[in-house]
């Protein structure tokens, strides 16, 4: 029998046993989005999956196959969806996907579900999909499904931020392709990072509003919103440890484990 927290690795019989034992299921949610010249399009998929894997090890959870595509990249948090390479879903599709997966896991008998989000723009549409699914389950008489929504960077505490950003923290929205994601990639997937291609730029200065259609000139040419030059695998380890520990605590507390 394969020992893995990843649902994709398990046979259906082992999966059913784990679900019958009450294992929570974590759903990583990513995007296919440009992350500058130094990292692959799949960063948000790889990092949400790794975060969910680390959390699963400490909570007896399983990790569902990730939602690979995400909601449209925005100029103020991901460079914008006008950039070639970024390949996104519309909101209705993200909502429907989240809803379908909650209903499918509930059909399996899963009662504790957590989305582990790795792409800023997804969050509210996941929320809506979960809300619609729970409404449908309630009407069908199923009242005991509980779903958590987490974006992993929200679990990096102020102490870690002070340690990791001695020259000042640009804010999570401007972290696109910056120290956070580059450090985690250096730790988890170093072969996919080209540090010699990092655009060492000051944090982008963006308006406090959106205007559509996008104005390509306000996104830095690299597509990154801050520099990843100060990224290291050691910082990635701090980020992985702090964020996963925070999510473990939240899951244990909310799911009564
Ligand atoms: Zn990203």
Tab-separated table of C-alpha atoms and ligand atoms in Angstrom:
chain	number	residue	atom	x	y	z
A	1	UNK	CA	0.000	0.000	0.000
A	2	UNK	CA	1.336	3.434	-0.950
A	3	UNK	CA	1.857	5.829	1.978
A	4	UNK	CA	1.218	9.303	0.660
A	5	UNK	CA	-0.815	12.312	1.707
A	6	UNK	CA	-1.554	13.021	-1.956
A	7	UNK	CA	-4.877	11.632	-3.153
A	8	UNK	CA	-3.490	11.272	-6.679
A	9	UNK	CA	-0.966	8.706	-5.418
A	10	UNK	CA	-3.498	6.530	-3.592
A	11	UNK	CA	-5.622	3.680	-4.848
A	12	UNK	CA	-9.356	4.208	-4.390
A	13	UNK	CA	-9.596	1.587	-1.629
A	14	UNK	CA	-6.932	3.252	0.513
A	15	UNK	CA	-8.510	6.646	-0.169
A	16	UNK	CA	-11.905	5.343	0.987
A	17	UNK	CA	-10.388	3.984	4.214
A	18	UNK	CA	-8.776	7.318	4.982
A	19	UNK	CA	-12.026	9.176	4.320
A	20	UNK	CA	-13.989	6.694	6.443
A	21	UNK	CA	-11.507	7.380	9.258
A	22	UNK	CA	-12.503	11.061	9.074
A	23	UNK	CA	-9.421	12.496	7.366
A	24	UNK	CA	-9.819	16.151	6.335
A	25	UNK	CA	-9.129	16.837	2.650
A	26	UNK	CA	-7.092	19.876	1.588
A	27	UNK	CA	-7.541	21.280	-1.925
A	28	UNK	CA	-4.568	23.271	-3.272
A	29	UNK	CA	-5.554	26.069	-5.633
A	30	UNK	CA	-3.055	27.643	-7.989
A	31	UNK	CA	-2.922	29.431	-11.332
A	32	UNK	CA	-1.047	29.312	-14.614
A	33	UNK	CA	0.441	32.779	-14.455
A	34	UNK	CA	3.639	34.479	-15.540
A	35	UNK	CA	6.088	34.821	-12.639
A	36	UNK	CA	8.780	36.843	-14.347
A	37	UNK	CA	11.780	35.633	-16.356
A	38	UNK	CA	13.123	33.489	-13.497
A	39	UNK	CA	10.260	31.155	-12.550
A	40	UNK	CA	7.753	28.870	-14.276
A	41	UNK	CA	4.083	29.537	-14.976
A	42	UNK	CA	3.110	26.882	-12.438
A	43	UNK	CA	4.544	28.546	-9.287
A	44	UNK	CA	1.169	28.957	-7.571
A	45	UNK	CA	0.223	25.325	-8.254
A	46	UNK	CA	3.552	23.987	-6.993
A	47	UNK	CA	3.576	26.130	-3.848
A	48	UNK	CA	-0.053	25.580	-2.838
A	49	UNK	CA	0.445	21.844	-3.301
A	50	UNK	CA	3.652	21.816	-1.226
A	51	UNK	CA	2.034	23.910	1.531
A	52	UNK	CA	-0.961	21.575	1.610
A	53	UNK	CA	1.384	18.567	1.723
A	54	UNK	CA	3.250	19.977	4.736
A	55	UNK	CA	-0.031	20.723	6.522
A	56	UNK	CA	-1.415	17.279	5.717
A	57	UNK	CA	1.591	15.537	7.305
A	58	UNK	CA	0.801	17.176	10.650
A	59	UNK	CA	-2.985	16.934	10.601
A	60	UNK	CA	-3.616	13.451	9.221
A	61	UNK	CA	-5.196	15.080	6.182
A	62	UNK	CA	-5.200	14.121	2.519
A	63	UNK	CA	-4.347	16.517	-0.305
A	64	UNK	CA	-6.745	16.466	-3.257
A	65	UNK	CA	-5.474	16.963	-6.803
A	66	UNK	CA	-4.930	20.719	-7.206
A	67	UNK	CA	-7.078	23.178	-9.087
A	68	UNK	CA	-4.409	24.118	-11.618
A	69	UNK	CA	-5.910	27.192	-13.320
A	70	UNK	CA	-7.043	30.237	-11.357
A	71	UNK	CA	-8.954	33.469	-11.698
A	72	UNK	CA	-7.602	36.207	-13.992
A	73	UNK	CA	-4.307	37.767	-12.960
A	74	UNK	CA	-4.726	41.418	-12.006
A	75	UNK	CA	-2.277	44.239	-12.559
A	76	UNK	CA	-2.183	45.217	-8.887
A	77	UNK	CA	-1.425	41.700	-7.613
A	78	UNK	CA	-0.129	39.510	-10.450
A	79	UNK	CA	0.994	41.681	-13.342
A	80	UNK	CA	-2.280	41.436	-15.229
A	81	UNK	CA	-4.049	39.024	-17.504
A	82	UNK	CA	-2.954	40.810	-20.688
A	83	UNK	CA	0.449	39.102	-20.398
A	84	UNK	CA	0.970	36.125	-22.670
A	85	UNK	CA	1.494	32.945	-20.711
A	86	UNK	CA	-0.948	33.834	-17.942
A	87	UNK	CA	-3.894	31.528	-18.693
A	88	UNK	CA	-6.921	32.049	-16.517
A	89	UNK	CA	-10.482	31.004	-15.835
A	90	UNK	CA	-13.414	33.377	-15.626
A	91	UNK	CA	-15.039	33.834	-12.220
A	92	UNK	CA	-18.069	31.669	-13.000
A	93	UNK	CA	-15.755	28.748	-13.809
A	94	UNK	CA	-13.716	29.148	-10.599
A	95	UNK	CA	-16.924	29.330	-8.564
A	96	UNK	CA	-18.367	26.280	-10.318
A	97	UNK	CA	-15.129	24.311	-9.874
A	98	UNK	CA	-14.935	25.030	-6.148
A	99	UNK	CA	-18.605	24.168	-5.745
A	100	UNK	CA	-18.266	20.902	-7.696
A	101	UNK	CA	-15.272	19.774	-5.666
A	102	UNK	CA	-16.997	20.427	-2.329
A	103	UNK	CA	-20.028	18.461	-3.535
A	104	UNK	CA	-17.828	15.620	-4.821
A	105	UNK	CA	-15.838	15.332	-1.585
A	106	UNK	CA	-19.069	15.497	0.428
A	107	UNK	CA	-20.428	12.641	-1.700
A	108	UNK	CA	-17.317	10.645	-0.751
A	109	UNK	CA	-18.165	11.218	2.910
A	110	UNK	CA	-15.558	13.918	3.587
A	111	UNK	CA	-16.821	16.346	6.231
A	112	UNK	CA	-13.754	18.523	6.811
A	113	UNK	CA	-12.445	20.362	3.760
A	114	UNK	CA	-9.883	23.146	3.462
A	115	UNK	CA	-8.857	25.109	0.376
A	116	UNK	CA	-5.162	26.048	0.458
A	117	UNK	CA	-4.952	28.979	-1.922
A	118	UNK	CA	-1.730	30.001	-3.659
A	119	UNK	CA	-3.026	32.714	-6.035
A	120	UNK	CA	-4.227	36.026	-4.613
A	121	UNK	CA	-7.071	36.564	-7.104
A	122	UNK	CA	-8.846	33.244	-6.427
A	123	UNK	CA	-10.029	33.811	-2.901
A	124	UNK	CA	-13.490	35.398	-3.166
A	125	UNK	CA	-14.569	33.085	-5.980
A	126	UNK	CA	-13.582	30.022	-3.961
A	127	UNK	CA	-15.583	31.503	-1.085
A	128	UNK	CA	-18.646	31.847	-3.307
A	129	UNK	CA	-18.326	28.290	-4.636
A	130	UNK	CA	-18.093	26.925	-1.105
A	131	UNK	CA	-21.092	28.950	0.017
A	132	UNK	CA	-23.207	27.692	-2.905
A	133	UNK	CA	-22.162	24.083	-2.278
A	134	UNK	CA	-22.999	24.262	1.421
A	135	UNK	CA	-26.385	25.768	0.573
A	136	UNK	CA	-27.123	22.908	-1.784
A	137	UNK	CA	-25.969	20.317	0.756
A	138	UNK	CA	-28.112	21.909	3.457
A	139	UNK	CA	-31.219	21.688	1.267
A	140	UNK	CA	-30.419	18.014	0.691
A	141	UNK	CA	-30.239	17.460	4.470
A	142	UNK	CA	-26.442	17.355	4.901
A	143	UNK	CA	-25.558	19.829	7.643
A	144	UNK	CA	-22.188	18.641	8.906
A	145	UNK	CA	-19.757	19.596	6.133
A	146	UNK	CA	-17.336	22.349	7.178
A	147	UNK	CA	-14.979	24.125	4.822
A	148	UNK	CA	-12.012	26.382	5.587
A	149	UNK	CA	-10.463	28.851	3.144
A	150	UNK	CA	-6.838	29.838	3.605
A	151	UNK	CA	-4.292	31.767	1.566
A	152	UNK	CA	-0.961	30.465	2.816
A	153	UNK	CA	0.832	33.843	3.095
A	154	UNK	CA	-1.777	35.006	5.623
A	155	UNK	CA	-0.125	32.600	8.089
A	156	UNK	CA	3.322	34.194	7.872
A	157	UNK	CA	3.455	36.157	11.125
A	158	UNK	CA	4.923	39.611	11.779
A	159	UNK	CA	8.056	38.189	13.423
A	160	UNK	CA	8.841	36.183	10.293
A	161	UNK	CA	8.140	39.203	8.079
A	162	UNK	CA	10.584	41.327	10.110
A	163	UNK	CA	13.208	38.581	9.817
A	164	UNK	CA	12.707	37.974	6.090
A	165	UNK	CA	12.366	41.582	4.922
A	166	UNK	CA	15.001	43.575	6.855
A	167	UNK	CA	14.762	46.395	4.275
A	168	UNK	CA	10.975	46.697	4.528
A	169	UNK	CA	8.014	44.566	3.490
A	170	UNK	CA	6.329	45.513	0.179
A	171	UNK	CA	2.957	43.897	1.095
A	172	UNK	CA	1.600	40.536	-0.056
A	173	UNK	CA	-0.053	41.959	-3.171
A	174	UNK	CA	3.341	43.188	-4.458
A	175	UNK	CA	5.026	39.912	-3.561
A	176	UNK	CA	4.220	38.523	-7.013
A	177	UNK	CA	7.446	36.895	-8.217
A	178	UNK	CA	9.301	38.447	-5.267
A	179	UNK	CA	11.102	37.150	-2.179
A	180	UNK	CA	8.268	34.971	-0.858
A	181	UNK	CA	7.577	32.927	-3.960
A	182	UNK	CA	11.180	32.843	-5.171
A	183	UNK	CA	12.470	31.665	-1.756
A	184	UNK	CA	9.866	28.913	-1.540
A	185	UNK	CA	10.684	27.807	-5.078
A	186	UNK	CA	14.429	27.769	-4.273
A	187	UNK	CA	13.650	25.468	-1.350
A	188	UNK	CA	11.105	23.195	-3.023
A	189	UNK	CA	11.896	23.255	-6.754
A	190	UNK	CA	15.395	24.764	-7.182
A	191	UNK	CA	15.829	23.293	-10.661
A	192	UNK	CA	12.921	25.450	-11.868
A	193	UNK	CA	14.429	28.768	-10.697
A	194	UNK	CA	16.975	30.800	-12.717
A	195	UNK	CA	18.379	33.341	-10.224
A	196	UNK	CA	20.578	34.866	-12.959
A	197	UNK	CA	17.359	35.985	-14.685
A	198	UNK	CA	15.805	37.785	-11.668
A	199	UNK	CA	14.796	41.375	-12.455
A	200	UNK	CA	16.181	43.304	-9.465
A	201	UNK	CA	13.659	46.137	-9.465
A	202	UNK	CA	12.209	48.370	-6.730
A	203	UNK	CA	8.638	47.454	-5.677
A	204	UNK	CA	6.122	48.519	-8.341
A	205	UNK	CA	4.232	51.759	-7.711
A	206	UNK	CA	0.650	51.105	-8.747
A	207	UNK	CA	-2.564	53.137	-8.472
A	208	UNK	CA	-4.997	52.437	-5.633
A	209	UNK	CA	-7.701	51.617	-8.178
A	210	UNK	CA	-8.238	49.498	-11.272
A	211	UNK	CA	-8.921	50.677	-14.807
A	212	UNK	CA	-10.059	48.334	-17.585
A	213	UNK	CA	-8.845	47.520	-20.150
A	214	UNK	CA	-5.420	47.029	-18.605
A	215	UNK	CA	-2.684	49.562	-19.312
A	216	UNK	CA	0.351	47.365	-20.018
A	217	UNK	CA	2.777	50.221	-19.235
A	218	UNK	CA	1.981	50.218	-15.494
A	219	UNK	CA	3.177	46.614	-15.059
A	220	UNK	CA	6.985	46.370	-14.738
A	221	UNK	CA	8.493	44.821	-17.900
A	222	UNK	CA	9.598	41.755	-15.901
A	223	UNK	CA	6.002	40.987	-14.886
A	224	UNK	CA	7.171	40.851	-11.248
A	225	UNK	CA	5.864	43.448	-8.786
A	226	UNK	CA	8.917	43.321	-6.505
A	227	UNK	CA	12.419	41.875	-6.645
A	228	UNK	CA	13.230	38.268	-5.884
A	229	UNK	CA	16.969	39.010	-5.738
A	230	UNK	CA	17.113	38.620	-1.933
A	231	UNK	CA	15.439	35.202	-2.066
A	232	UNK	CA	17.190	32.191	-0.508
A	233	UNK	CA	16.218	28.602	0.213
A	234	UNK	CA	16.746	29.342	3.943
A	235	UNK	CA	14.087	32.059	3.752
A	236	UNK	CA	11.906	29.556	1.930
A	237	UNK	CA	12.294	27.157	4.854
A	238	UNK	CA	11.223	29.853	7.346
A	239	UNK	CA	8.204	30.662	5.145
A	240	UNK	CA	7.214	27.026	4.719
A	241	UNK	CA	7.592	26.304	8.439
A	242	UNK	CA	5.707	29.387	9.684
A	243	UNK	CA	2.879	29.243	7.145
A	244	UNK	CA	2.314	25.504	7.495
A	245	UNK	CA	2.486	25.655	11.319
A	246	UNK	CA	-0.123	28.433	11.320
A	247	UNK	CA	-2.433	26.450	9.060
A	248	UNK	CA	-1.956	23.303	11.167
A	249	UNK	CA	-3.020	25.219	14.291
A	250	UNK	CA	-6.064	26.690	12.537
A	251	UNK	CA	-7.178	23.338	11.124
A	252	UNK	CA	-6.760	21.513	14.435
A	253	UNK	CA	-8.714	24.190	16.238
A	254	UNK	CA	-11.572	24.556	13.730
A	255	UNK	CA	-11.931	20.848	13.045
A	256	UNK	CA	-11.579	19.877	16.723
A	257	UNK	CA	-8.529	17.651	16.257
B	1	LIG	ZN1	2.251	33.488	-7.597
